[in-house]
C-alpha cells in the first residue's frame, strides 16, 4: 500500500489496499535499478507489475505490498484470466474454502493500541456483511490463521516508504495467506495513526489473503498515476478472474484499489457484491 502526498497516501498495502508504500512526490520513477533482468522477467511471468520492484529480505517487493521469493518464482504460469472491462473486481484462482468458516487473526503485541483498535475495526467490518467467512481476533499467535506482524523500513531514495507487505494469496488447499506485515517506522503512519485508515489498510491486506487482487488490476494508472504510465498486472500463476456483477467503469472508493489516497475506505457497494459472490 502506498501513501503519497498531494497529500496522497498510496496504499499498496494491493494486495492493498493498496500499494503499500507512501510517497511524498508527485511521481515515482520506474525503479528497476540493480534488479537482475531475469528477476524482472520472473516477476512479470508470475503476473505482477515490475514497476517499482525492490529488494526486500530474501526476495522482492512488487506492486507495493506483495512479497515474492524464489519459491514463488518456481511456480508455473497460468492463463486463468477473464477480462471483461478495464476496472473491475478480480479474484485469484485460489480462494478460502471450507465455508462456513471463521478465520482467527492475531496482531503482534509489539503494535501500539491504535493498531490493535484498527484490527478490531477491520474484523467488525468483515463480520457486519453477514458472510459465511467470518473473522475473530485471538490473543495466541499459535492459534491464528492470519498474523499481523511488525516490520521496520525507512523511506527509500525516491521519497516513498513501504506501509506493509503481504504474504500473498490463498494456497491450493483453500487456506488464507498466513500473514502480512505493517511498517512501524514513524514516517509510515505517523505517531498517532488514524484508526479507520489503518483498518482500511488491514482490510486490504486481508483481502489479498482470502483471494482478491486489485480492483484496478487491468489499469494501475487509475489509482497510481505517479507510476507515470498506464500499466496492468497481467496474468500469472495466481490468476485474475473477474467477478460477475462488478462495474465496468472505475470504482473510486474500492477497498482493493492498488493505491490509496490515505483516507478511510470501508467496503463500498461493489466491494460488498464481490465479497458476497465469493463468501455468501
GROMACS .gro file of C-alpha atoms in nm:
model
  280
    1UNK     CA    1   0.000   0.000   0.000
    2UNK     CA    2   0.134   0.338  -0.080
    3UNK     CA    3   0.090   0.678   0.064
    4UNK     CA    4   0.167   0.981  -0.140
    5UNK     CA    5   0.123   1.347  -0.078
    6UNK     CA    6  -0.051   1.589  -0.265
    7UNK     CA    7  -0.126   1.493   0.011
    8UNK     CA    8  -0.190   1.144  -0.104
    9UNK     CA    9  -0.127   0.816   0.062
   10UNK     CA   10  -0.075   0.535  -0.170
   11UNK     CA   11  -0.170   0.219  -0.010
   12UNK     CA   12  -0.007  -0.057  -0.186
   13UNK     CA   13  -0.064  -0.223   0.121
   14UNK     CA   14  -0.259  -0.416  -0.342
   15UNK     CA   15  -0.283  -0.651  -0.234
   16UNK     CA   16  -0.362  -0.320  -0.070
   17UNK     CA   17  -0.542  -0.182  -0.035
   18UNK     CA   18  -0.333  -0.075  -0.200
   19UNK     CA   19   0.028  -0.047  -0.290
   20UNK     CA   20   0.176  -0.041   0.047
   21UNK     CA   21   0.411   0.243   0.028
   22UNK     CA   22   0.395   0.609   0.094
   23UNK     CA   23   0.533   0.861  -0.148
   24UNK     CA   24   0.597   1.227  -0.085
   25UNK     CA   25   0.639   1.313  -0.453
   26UNK     CA   26   0.401   1.355  -0.744
   27UNK     CA   27   0.567   1.072  -0.930
   28UNK     CA   28   0.763   0.756  -0.870
   29UNK     CA   29   1.031   0.658  -1.121
   30UNK     CA   30   1.044   0.316  -1.281
   31UNK     CA   31   1.254   0.166  -1.005
   32UNK     CA   32   1.433  -0.134  -1.154
   33UNK     CA   33   1.787  -0.025  -1.077
   34UNK     CA   34   2.010  -0.304  -0.954
   35UNK     CA   35   1.738  -0.566  -1.009
   36UNK     CA   36   1.866  -0.852  -1.230
   37UNK     CA   37   1.681  -0.871  -1.565
   38UNK     CA   38   1.595  -1.238  -1.508
   39UNK     CA   39   1.420  -1.145  -1.182
   40UNK     CA   40   1.214  -0.880  -1.360
   41UNK     CA   41   1.115  -1.140  -1.620
   42UNK     CA   42   1.015  -1.388  -1.350
   43UNK     CA   43   0.806  -1.126  -1.171
   44UNK     CA   44   0.621  -1.039  -1.491
   45UNK     CA   45   0.572  -1.407  -1.578
   46UNK     CA   46   0.400  -1.453  -1.243
   47UNK     CA   47   0.154  -1.183  -1.344
   48UNK     CA   48   0.284  -0.893  -1.134
   49UNK     CA   49   0.377  -0.545  -1.242
   50UNK     CA   50   0.754  -0.496  -1.221
   51UNK     CA   51   0.745  -0.117  -1.198
   52UNK     CA   52   0.880  -0.011  -0.860
   53UNK     CA   53   1.021  -0.356  -0.779
   54UNK     CA   54   1.277  -0.352  -0.499
   55UNK     CA   55   1.486  -0.596  -0.299
   56UNK     CA   56   1.325  -0.699   0.028
   57UNK     CA   57   1.465  -0.952   0.276
   58UNK     CA   58   1.532  -1.277   0.084
   59UNK     CA   59   1.313  -1.180  -0.211
   60UNK     CA   60   1.150  -0.884  -0.379
   61UNK     CA   61   0.864  -0.646  -0.309
   62UNK     CA   62   0.630  -0.587  -0.604
   63UNK     CA   63   0.315  -0.379  -0.656
   64UNK     CA   64   0.393  -0.207  -0.330
   65UNK     CA   65   0.282  -0.483  -0.095
   66UNK     CA   66   0.338  -0.831  -0.236
   67UNK     CA   67   0.648  -1.022  -0.122
   68UNK     CA   68   0.790  -1.276  -0.368
   69UNK     CA   69   1.067  -1.529  -0.303
   70UNK     CA   70   1.248  -1.791  -0.510
   71UNK     CA   71   0.973  -2.035  -0.410
   72UNK     CA   72   0.718  -1.815  -0.586
   73UNK     CA   73   0.940  -1.790  -0.895
   74UNK     CA   74   0.933  -2.168  -0.929
   75UNK     CA   75   0.559  -2.165  -0.997
   76UNK     CA   76   0.438  -2.225  -1.350
   77UNK     CA   77   0.228  -1.966  -1.532
   78UNK     CA   78  -0.144  -1.994  -1.593
   79UNK     CA   79  -0.388  -1.847  -1.842
   80UNK     CA   80  -0.668  -1.813  -1.589
   81UNK     CA   81  -0.780  -1.459  -1.656
   82UNK     CA   82  -1.114  -1.323  -1.768
   83UNK     CA   83  -1.106  -0.963  -1.881
   84UNK     CA   84  -1.447  -0.804  -1.929
   85UNK     CA   85  -1.357  -0.439  -1.888
   86UNK     CA   86  -1.091  -0.206  -1.762
   87UNK     CA   87  -1.164  -0.169  -1.393
   88UNK     CA   88  -1.349  -0.440  -1.205
   89UNK     CA   89  -1.318  -0.668  -0.907
   90UNK     CA   90  -1.081  -0.960  -0.958
   91UNK     CA   91  -1.014  -1.269  -0.756
   92UNK     CA   92  -0.731  -1.519  -0.764
   93UNK     CA   93  -0.774  -1.877  -0.882
   94UNK     CA   94  -0.744  -1.999  -0.524
   95UNK     CA   95  -0.976  -1.863  -0.258
   96UNK     CA   96  -1.056  -1.950   0.101
   97UNK     CA   97  -1.285  -2.253   0.111
   98UNK     CA   98  -1.449  -2.477   0.373
   99UNK     CA   99  -1.739  -2.240   0.439
  100UNK     CA  100  -1.892  -2.158   0.677
  101UNK     CA  101  -1.564  -2.079   0.842
  102UNK     CA  102  -1.413  -1.840   1.093
  103UNK     CA  103  -1.057  -1.723   1.045
  104UNK     CA  104  -0.862  -1.619   1.355
  105UNK     CA  105  -0.644  -1.308   1.337
  106UNK     CA  106  -0.353  -1.233   1.569
  107UNK     CA  107  -0.187  -0.892   1.590
  108UNK     CA  108   0.159  -0.875   1.739
  109UNK     CA  109   0.183  -0.731   2.090
  110UNK     CA  110   0.457  -0.500   1.959
  111UNK     CA  111   0.197  -0.276   1.796
  112UNK     CA  112   0.051   0.031   1.965
  113UNK     CA  113  -0.309   0.049   2.082
  114UNK     CA  114  -0.411   0.230   1.761
  115UNK     CA  115  -0.314  -0.074   1.555
  116UNK     CA  116  -0.498  -0.308   1.790
  117UNK     CA  117  -0.814  -0.095   1.767
  118UNK     CA  118  -0.777  -0.093   1.389
  119UNK     CA  119  -0.756  -0.473   1.382
  120UNK     CA  120  -1.081  -0.493   1.580
  121UNK     CA  121  -1.242  -0.243   1.343
  122UNK     CA  122  -1.129  -0.445   1.041
  123UNK     CA  123  -1.272  -0.767   1.189
  124UNK     CA  124  -1.602  -0.592   1.267
  125UNK     CA  125  -1.629  -0.459   0.910
  126UNK     CA  126  -1.600  -0.804   0.756
  127UNK     CA  127  -1.834  -0.964   1.009
  128UNK     CA  128  -2.101  -0.697   0.956
  129UNK     CA  129  -2.152  -0.825   0.600
  130UNK     CA  130  -2.312  -1.149   0.712
  131UNK     CA  131  -2.077  -1.367   0.508
  132UNK     CA  132  -2.011  -1.736   0.561
  133UNK     CA  133  -1.650  -1.633   0.607
  134UNK     CA  134  -1.609  -1.462   0.943
  135UNK     CA  135  -1.315  -1.336   1.146
  136UNK     CA  136  -1.220  -1.316   1.511
  137UNK     CA  137  -0.918  -1.169   1.686
  138UNK     CA  138  -0.721  -1.405   1.909
  139UNK     CA  139  -0.454  -1.347   2.173
  140UNK     CA  140  -0.245  -1.653   2.089
  141UNK     CA  141  -0.036  -1.649   1.773
  142UNK     CA  142  -0.025  -2.029   1.770
  143UNK     CA  143  -0.400  -2.047   1.700
  144UNK     CA  144  -0.408  -1.778   1.430
  145UNK     CA  145  -0.489  -1.832   1.064
  146UNK     CA  146  -0.359  -1.483   0.978
  147UNK     CA  147  -0.089  -1.300   1.173
  148UNK     CA  148  -0.031  -0.925   1.155
  149UNK     CA  149   0.342  -0.875   1.206
  150UNK     CA  150   0.566  -0.573   1.251
  151UNK     CA  151   0.833  -0.460   1.011
  152UNK     CA  152   1.061  -0.158   1.017
  153UNK     CA  153   1.178   0.005   0.698
  154UNK     CA  154   1.297   0.359   0.634
  155UNK     CA  155   1.189   0.578   0.341
  156UNK     CA  156   1.357   0.495   0.013
  157UNK     CA  157   1.558   0.727  -0.209
  158UNK     CA  158   1.252   0.838  -0.408
  159UNK     CA  159   1.073   0.970  -0.100
  160UNK     CA  160   0.842   0.672  -0.064
  161UNK     CA  161   0.801   0.441   0.232
  162UNK     CA  162   0.655   0.092   0.248
  163UNK     CA  163   0.343   0.073   0.461
  164UNK     CA  164   0.317  -0.303   0.466
  165UNK     CA  165   0.397  -0.631   0.298
  166UNK     CA  166   0.155  -0.909   0.212
  167UNK     CA  167   0.246  -1.276   0.218
  168UNK     CA  168   0.031  -1.325  -0.091
  169UNK     CA  169  -0.285  -1.517  -0.173
  170UNK     CA  170  -0.465  -1.835  -0.057
  171UNK     CA  171  -0.299  -2.169  -0.117
  172UNK     CA  172  -0.435  -2.457  -0.323
  173UNK     CA  173  -0.592  -2.618  -0.015
  174UNK     CA  174  -0.824  -2.323   0.046
  175UNK     CA  175  -0.636  -2.168   0.336
  176UNK     CA  176  -0.555  -1.795   0.351
  177UNK     CA  177  -0.211  -1.643   0.323
  178UNK     CA  178  -0.067  -1.675   0.671
  179UNK     CA  179   0.046  -1.322   0.742
  180UNK     CA  180   0.112  -0.965   0.645
  181UNK     CA  181   0.338  -0.703   0.800
  182UNK     CA  182   0.289  -0.334   0.873
  183UNK     CA  183   0.570  -0.080   0.893
  184UNK     CA  184   0.626   0.071   1.238
  185UNK     CA  185   0.864   0.342   1.115
  186UNK     CA  186   0.714   0.678   1.225
  187UNK     CA  187   0.718   0.811   0.868
  188UNK     CA  188   0.478   0.536   0.759
  189UNK     CA  189   0.165   0.602   0.967
  190UNK     CA  190   0.276   0.882   1.197
  191UNK     CA  191   0.289   0.882   1.574
  192UNK     CA  192  -0.089   0.890   1.615
  193UNK     CA  193  -0.232   0.684   1.328
  194UNK     CA  194  -0.593   0.722   1.221
  195UNK     CA  195  -0.766   0.400   1.330
  196UNK     CA  196  -1.014   0.391   1.040
  197UNK     CA  197  -0.739   0.436   0.783
  198UNK     CA  198  -0.534   0.163   0.947
  199UNK     CA  199  -0.842  -0.062   0.941
  200UNK     CA  200  -0.874   0.002   0.567
  201UNK     CA  201  -0.512  -0.096   0.512
  202UNK     CA  202  -0.559  -0.414   0.716
  203UNK     CA  203  -0.882  -0.499   0.534
  204UNK     CA  204  -0.698  -0.461   0.203
  205UNK     CA  205  -0.422  -0.698   0.311
  206UNK     CA  206  -0.676  -0.949   0.441
  207UNK     CA  207  -0.848  -0.914   0.104
  208UNK     CA  208  -0.532  -1.041  -0.064
  209UNK     CA  209  -0.502  -1.320   0.193
  210UNK     CA  210  -0.853  -1.453   0.119
  211UNK     CA  211  -0.832  -1.425  -0.260
  212UNK     CA  212  -0.872  -1.073  -0.401
  213UNK     CA  213  -0.647  -0.895  -0.645
  214UNK     CA  214  -0.653  -0.521  -0.702
  215UNK     CA  215  -0.973  -0.363  -0.833
  216UNK     CA  216  -0.772  -0.175  -1.096
  217UNK     CA  217  -0.583  -0.490  -1.195
  218UNK     CA  218  -0.608  -0.407  -1.565
  219UNK     CA  219  -0.503  -0.043  -1.529
  220UNK     CA  220  -0.299   0.051  -1.222
  221UNK     CA  221  -0.266   0.407  -1.352
  222UNK     CA  222  -0.621   0.469  -1.229
  223UNK     CA  223  -0.522   0.475  -0.862
  224UNK     CA  224  -0.142   0.502  -0.904
  225UNK     CA  225  -0.092   0.790  -1.154
  226UNK     CA  226   0.253   0.870  -1.012
  227UNK     CA  227   0.378   0.549  -1.174
  228UNK     CA  228   0.378   0.764  -1.486
  229UNK     CA  229   0.209   0.533  -1.734
  230UNK     CA  230  -0.082   0.301  -1.791
  231UNK     CA  231   0.009  -0.049  -1.678
  232UNK     CA  232  -0.160  -0.372  -1.583
  233UNK     CA  233  -0.067  -0.652  -1.350
  234UNK     CA  234  -0.116  -0.918  -1.617
  235UNK     CA  235  -0.196  -1.286  -1.583
  236UNK     CA  236   0.014  -1.524  -1.379
  237UNK     CA  237   0.015  -1.829  -1.156
  238UNK     CA  238  -0.238  -1.683  -0.913
  239UNK     CA  239  -0.494  -1.595  -1.180
  240UNK     CA  240  -0.716  -1.291  -1.221
  241UNK     CA  241  -1.081  -1.386  -1.264
  242UNK     CA  242  -1.332  -1.105  -1.299
  243UNK     CA  243  -1.618  -1.122  -1.050
  244UNK     CA  244  -1.964  -1.102  -1.211
  245UNK     CA  245  -2.176  -0.804  -1.114
  246UNK     CA  246  -1.887  -0.567  -1.056
  247UNK     CA  247  -1.866  -0.240  -1.250
  248UNK     CA  248  -1.726  -0.186  -1.597
  249UNK     CA  249  -1.610   0.164  -1.507
  250UNK     CA  250  -1.365   0.300  -1.248
  251UNK     CA  251  -1.469   0.228  -0.891
  252UNK     CA  252  -1.316   0.513  -0.699
  253UNK     CA  253  -1.390   0.400  -0.345
  254UNK     CA  254  -1.298   0.032  -0.360
  255UNK     CA  255  -1.104  -0.116  -0.069
  256UNK     CA  256  -0.892  -0.319  -0.313
  257UNK     CA  257  -0.760  -0.037  -0.534
  258UNK     CA  258  -0.387  -0.072  -0.588
  259UNK     CA  259  -0.313   0.267  -0.435
  260UNK     CA  260  -0.481   0.479  -0.170
  261UNK     CA  261  -0.540   0.847  -0.109
  262UNK     CA  262  -0.474   0.790   0.259
  263UNK     CA  263  -0.838   0.808   0.363
  264UNK     CA  264  -1.069   0.558   0.526
  265UNK     CA  265  -1.211   0.315   0.269
  266UNK     CA  266  -1.487   0.100   0.414
  267UNK     CA  267  -1.643  -0.152   0.176
  268UNK     CA  268  -1.847   0.020  -0.095
  269UNK     CA  269  -2.148  -0.134  -0.270
  270UNK     CA  270  -1.940  -0.310  -0.536
  271UNK     CA  271  -1.695  -0.443  -0.277
  272UNK     CA  272  -1.989  -0.600  -0.095
  273UNK     CA  273  -2.112  -0.758  -0.420
  274UNK     CA  274  -1.767  -0.915  -0.466
  275UNK     CA  275  -1.742  -1.044  -0.109
  276UNK     CA  276  -2.095  -1.185  -0.118
  277UNK     CA  277  -2.030  -1.353  -0.453
  278UNK     CA  278  -1.736  -1.545  -0.308
  279UNK     CA  279  -1.839  -1.596   0.053
  280UNK     CA  280  -2.218  -1.559   0.097
   0.00000   0.00000   0.00000
